[in-house]
PDB file of C-alpha atoms in Angstrom:
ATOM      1  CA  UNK A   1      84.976  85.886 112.587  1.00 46.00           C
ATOM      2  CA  UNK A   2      83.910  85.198 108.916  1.00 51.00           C
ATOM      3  CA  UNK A   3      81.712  88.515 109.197  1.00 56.00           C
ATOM      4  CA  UNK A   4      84.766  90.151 110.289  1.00 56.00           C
ATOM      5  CA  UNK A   5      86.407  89.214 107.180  1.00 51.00           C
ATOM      6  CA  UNK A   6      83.930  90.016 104.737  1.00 58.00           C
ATOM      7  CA  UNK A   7      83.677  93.258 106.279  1.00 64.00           C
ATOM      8  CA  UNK A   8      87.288  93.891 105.512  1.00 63.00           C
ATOM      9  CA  UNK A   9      87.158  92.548 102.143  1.00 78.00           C
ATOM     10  CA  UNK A  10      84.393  95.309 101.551  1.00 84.00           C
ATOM     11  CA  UNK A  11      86.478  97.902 102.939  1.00 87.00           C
ATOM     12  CA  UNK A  12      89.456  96.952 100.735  1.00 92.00           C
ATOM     13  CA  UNK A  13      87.137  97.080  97.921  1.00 90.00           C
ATOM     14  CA  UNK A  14      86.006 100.760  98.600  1.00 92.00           C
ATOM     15  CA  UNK A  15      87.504 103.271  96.152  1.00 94.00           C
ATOM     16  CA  UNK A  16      91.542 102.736  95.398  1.00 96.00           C
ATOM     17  CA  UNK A  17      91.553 101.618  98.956  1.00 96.00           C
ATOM     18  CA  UNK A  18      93.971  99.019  98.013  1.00 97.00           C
ATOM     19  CA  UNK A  19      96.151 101.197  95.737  1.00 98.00           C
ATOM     20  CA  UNK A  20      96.227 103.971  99.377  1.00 97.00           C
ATOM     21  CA  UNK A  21      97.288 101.193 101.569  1.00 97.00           C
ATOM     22  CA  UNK A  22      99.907  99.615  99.163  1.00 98.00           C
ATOM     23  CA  UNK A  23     101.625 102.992  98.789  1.00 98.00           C
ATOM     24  CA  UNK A  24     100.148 105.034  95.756  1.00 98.00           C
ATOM     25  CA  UNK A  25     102.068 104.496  92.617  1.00 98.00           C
ATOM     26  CA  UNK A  26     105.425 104.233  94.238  1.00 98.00           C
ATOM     27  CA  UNK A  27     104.210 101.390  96.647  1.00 98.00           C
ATOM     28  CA  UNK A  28     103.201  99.691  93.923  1.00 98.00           C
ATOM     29  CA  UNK A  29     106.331  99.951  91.835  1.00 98.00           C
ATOM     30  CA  UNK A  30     108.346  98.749  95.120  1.00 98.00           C
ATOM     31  CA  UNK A  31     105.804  96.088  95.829  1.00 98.00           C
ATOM     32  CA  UNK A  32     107.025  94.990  91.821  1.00 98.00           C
ATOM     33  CA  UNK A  33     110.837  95.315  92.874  1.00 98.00           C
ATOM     34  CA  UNK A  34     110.499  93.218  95.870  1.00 98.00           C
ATOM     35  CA  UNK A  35     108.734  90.700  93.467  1.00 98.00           C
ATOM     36  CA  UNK A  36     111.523  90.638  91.650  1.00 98.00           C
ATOM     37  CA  UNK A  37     113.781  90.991  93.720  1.00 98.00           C
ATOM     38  CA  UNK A  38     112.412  87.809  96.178  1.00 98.00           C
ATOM     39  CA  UNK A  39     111.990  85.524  92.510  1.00 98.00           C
ATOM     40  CA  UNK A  40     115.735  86.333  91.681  1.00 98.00           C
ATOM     41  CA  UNK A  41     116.410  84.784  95.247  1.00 98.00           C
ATOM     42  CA  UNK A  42     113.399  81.703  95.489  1.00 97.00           C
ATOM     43  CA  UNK A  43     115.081  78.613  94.515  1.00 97.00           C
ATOM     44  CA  UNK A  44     111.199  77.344  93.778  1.00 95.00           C
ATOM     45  CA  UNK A  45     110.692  80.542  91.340  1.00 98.00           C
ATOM     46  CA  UNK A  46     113.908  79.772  89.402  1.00 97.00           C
ATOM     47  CA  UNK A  47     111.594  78.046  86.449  1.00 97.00           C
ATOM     48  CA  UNK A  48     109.311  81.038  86.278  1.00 97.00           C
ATOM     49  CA  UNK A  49     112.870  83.740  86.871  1.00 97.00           C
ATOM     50  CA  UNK A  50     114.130  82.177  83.398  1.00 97.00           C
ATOM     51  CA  UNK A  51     110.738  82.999  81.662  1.00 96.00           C
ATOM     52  CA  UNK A  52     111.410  86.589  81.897  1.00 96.00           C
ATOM     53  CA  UNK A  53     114.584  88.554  79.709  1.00 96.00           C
ATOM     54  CA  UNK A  54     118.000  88.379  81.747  1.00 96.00           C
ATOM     55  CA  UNK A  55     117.502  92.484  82.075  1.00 98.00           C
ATOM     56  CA  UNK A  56     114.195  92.496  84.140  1.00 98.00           C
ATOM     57  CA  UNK A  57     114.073  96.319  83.959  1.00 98.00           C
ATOM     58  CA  UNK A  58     111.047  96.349  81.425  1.00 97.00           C
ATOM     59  CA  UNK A  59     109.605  93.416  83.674  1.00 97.00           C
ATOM     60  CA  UNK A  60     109.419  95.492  86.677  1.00 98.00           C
ATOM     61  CA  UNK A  61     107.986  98.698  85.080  1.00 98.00           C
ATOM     62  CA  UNK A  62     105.326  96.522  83.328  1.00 97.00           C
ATOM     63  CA  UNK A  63     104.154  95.268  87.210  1.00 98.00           C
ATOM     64  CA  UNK A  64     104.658  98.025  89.019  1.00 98.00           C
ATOM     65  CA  UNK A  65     102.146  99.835  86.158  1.00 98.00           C
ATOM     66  CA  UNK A  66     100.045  96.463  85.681  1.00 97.00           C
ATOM     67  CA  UNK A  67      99.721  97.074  89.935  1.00 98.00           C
ATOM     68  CA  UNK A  68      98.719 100.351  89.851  1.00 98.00           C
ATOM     69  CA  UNK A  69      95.767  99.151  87.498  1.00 96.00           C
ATOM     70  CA  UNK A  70      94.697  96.107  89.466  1.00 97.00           C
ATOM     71  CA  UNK A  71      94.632  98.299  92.888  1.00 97.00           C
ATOM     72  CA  UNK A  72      91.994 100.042  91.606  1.00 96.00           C
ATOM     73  CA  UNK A  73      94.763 103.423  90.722  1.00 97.00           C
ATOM     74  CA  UNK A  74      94.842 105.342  87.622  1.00 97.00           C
ATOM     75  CA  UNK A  75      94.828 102.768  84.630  1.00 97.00           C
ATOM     76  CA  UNK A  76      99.366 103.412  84.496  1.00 97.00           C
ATOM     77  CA  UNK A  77      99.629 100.219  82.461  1.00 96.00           C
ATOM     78  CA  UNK A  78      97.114 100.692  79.862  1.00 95.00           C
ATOM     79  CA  UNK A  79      97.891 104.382  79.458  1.00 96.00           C
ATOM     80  CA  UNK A  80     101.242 103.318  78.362  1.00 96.00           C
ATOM     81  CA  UNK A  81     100.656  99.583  77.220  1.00 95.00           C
ATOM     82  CA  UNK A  82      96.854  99.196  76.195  1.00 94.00           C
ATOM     83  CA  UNK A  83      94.494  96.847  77.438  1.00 94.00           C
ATOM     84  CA  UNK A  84      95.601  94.467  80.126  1.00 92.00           C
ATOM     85  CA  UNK A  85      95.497  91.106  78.129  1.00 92.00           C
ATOM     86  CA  UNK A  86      97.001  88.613  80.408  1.00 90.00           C
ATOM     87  CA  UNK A  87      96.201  85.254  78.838  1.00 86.00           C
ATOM     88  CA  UNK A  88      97.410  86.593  75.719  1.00 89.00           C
ATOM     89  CA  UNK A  89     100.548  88.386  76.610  1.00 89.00           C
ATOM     90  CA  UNK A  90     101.414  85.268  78.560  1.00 93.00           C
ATOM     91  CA  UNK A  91     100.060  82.214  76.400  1.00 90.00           C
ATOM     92  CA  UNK A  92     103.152  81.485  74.234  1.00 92.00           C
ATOM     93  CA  UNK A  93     104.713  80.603  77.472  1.00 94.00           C
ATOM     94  CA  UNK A  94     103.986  76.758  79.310  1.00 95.00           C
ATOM     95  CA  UNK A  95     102.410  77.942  82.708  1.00 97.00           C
ATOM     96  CA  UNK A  96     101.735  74.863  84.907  1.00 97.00           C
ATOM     97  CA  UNK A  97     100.021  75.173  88.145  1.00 97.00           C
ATOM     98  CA  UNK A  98     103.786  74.736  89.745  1.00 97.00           C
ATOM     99  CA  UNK A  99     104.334  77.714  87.924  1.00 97.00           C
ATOM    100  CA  UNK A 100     101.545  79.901  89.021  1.00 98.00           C
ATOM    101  CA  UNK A 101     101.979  78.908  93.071  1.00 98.00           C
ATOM    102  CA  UNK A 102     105.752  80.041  92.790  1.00 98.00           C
ATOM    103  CA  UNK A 103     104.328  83.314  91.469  1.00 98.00           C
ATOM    104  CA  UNK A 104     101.848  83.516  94.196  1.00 98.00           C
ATOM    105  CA  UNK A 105     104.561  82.684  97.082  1.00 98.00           C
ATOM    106  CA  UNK A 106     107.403  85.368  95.035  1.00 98.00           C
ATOM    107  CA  UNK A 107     104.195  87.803  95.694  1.00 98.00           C
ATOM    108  CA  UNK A 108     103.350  86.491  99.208  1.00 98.00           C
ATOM    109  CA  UNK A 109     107.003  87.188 100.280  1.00 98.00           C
ATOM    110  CA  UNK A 110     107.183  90.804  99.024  1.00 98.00           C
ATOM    111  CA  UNK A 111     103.723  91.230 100.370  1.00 98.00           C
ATOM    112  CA  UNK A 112     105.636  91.020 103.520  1.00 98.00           C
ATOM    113  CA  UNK A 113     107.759  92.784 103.207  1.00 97.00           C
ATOM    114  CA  UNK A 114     105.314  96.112 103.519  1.00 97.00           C
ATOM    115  CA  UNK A 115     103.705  97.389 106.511  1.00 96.00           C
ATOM    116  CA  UNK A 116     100.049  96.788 106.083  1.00 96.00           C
ATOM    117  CA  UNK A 117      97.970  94.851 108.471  1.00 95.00           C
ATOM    118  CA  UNK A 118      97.737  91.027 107.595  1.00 95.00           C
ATOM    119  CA  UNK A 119      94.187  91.310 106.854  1.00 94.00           C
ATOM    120  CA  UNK A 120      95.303  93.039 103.678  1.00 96.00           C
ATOM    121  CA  UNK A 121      98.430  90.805 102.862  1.00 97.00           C
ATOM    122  CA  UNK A 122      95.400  87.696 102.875  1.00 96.00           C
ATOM    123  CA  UNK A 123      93.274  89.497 100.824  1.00 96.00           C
ATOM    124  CA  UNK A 124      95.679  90.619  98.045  1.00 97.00           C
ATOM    125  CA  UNK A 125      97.132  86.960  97.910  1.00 97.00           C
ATOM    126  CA  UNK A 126      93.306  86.125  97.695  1.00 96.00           C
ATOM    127  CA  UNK A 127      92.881  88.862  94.267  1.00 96.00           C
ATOM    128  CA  UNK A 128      96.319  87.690  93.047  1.00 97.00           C
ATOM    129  CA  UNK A 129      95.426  84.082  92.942  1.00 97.00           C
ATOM    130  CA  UNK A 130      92.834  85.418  90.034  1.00 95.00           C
ATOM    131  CA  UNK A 131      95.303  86.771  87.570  1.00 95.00           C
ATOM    132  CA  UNK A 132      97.695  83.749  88.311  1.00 96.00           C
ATOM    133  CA  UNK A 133      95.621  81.550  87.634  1.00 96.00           C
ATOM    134  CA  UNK A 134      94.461  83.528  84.601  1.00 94.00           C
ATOM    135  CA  UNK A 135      97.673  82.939  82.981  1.00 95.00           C
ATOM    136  CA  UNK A 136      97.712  79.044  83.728  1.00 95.00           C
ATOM    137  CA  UNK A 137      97.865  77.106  80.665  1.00 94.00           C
ATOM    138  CA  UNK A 138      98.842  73.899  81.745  1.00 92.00           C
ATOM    139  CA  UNK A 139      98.026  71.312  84.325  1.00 88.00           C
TER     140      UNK A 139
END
């Protein structure tokens, strides 16, 4: 079984694998909407919801490009943004570990909200938990 999964985790790695199975650069701009869309909604993401401007247009954009980046796609987000700099971008907010699990379960739900095999769902919740925890900055 654990071969199994390291196996898979080596296949998702190949190439822009990920970026394919999550839809290209419109799959990852929906998988950014859901996001959103599931945080509006999460009564446990409302903390995190009111760290973001009312008008989450520029939000959305900046994860659906930010996406297309971290699934291994053409580099959207720095072509139009620069350098992914998440600690930065992110450190004049308070981001407990509360904070960074509702993230992770905002991205879980819109995770399943696609159709790819479960497999993948567990392994992008696995390479999420890196830049979530990346932009941690409290306890």
């Amino acid at each position: 079984m654990t071969q199994d999964i390291v196996k898979l985790d080596e296949e998702y790695r190949t190439g822009d694998t990920q970026y394919r199975m999550i839809g290209g650069e419109a799959g990852c701009h929906r998988l950014a909407n859901d996001f959103y869309d599931v945080m509006e909604k999460l009564p446990q993401a409302r903390k995190i919801l009111f760290m973001h401007p009312s008008d989450l247009t520029e939000s959305r954009e900046k994860l659906g490009l930010f996406l297309c980046d971290y699934l291994n796609g053409p580099p959207k987000y720095e072509e139009k943004y620069g350098p992914v700099r998440l600690g930065q971008s992110h450190g004049h907010l308070a981001i407990t570990s509360a904070d960074r699990d509702a993230w992770l379960l905002c991205m879980e739900k819109a995770l399943e909200m696609k159709d790819v095999p479960q497999a993948f769902r567990d392994f992008m919740m696995k390479r999420f938990a890196v830049p979530a925890e990346r932009v941690r900055n409290r306890p």
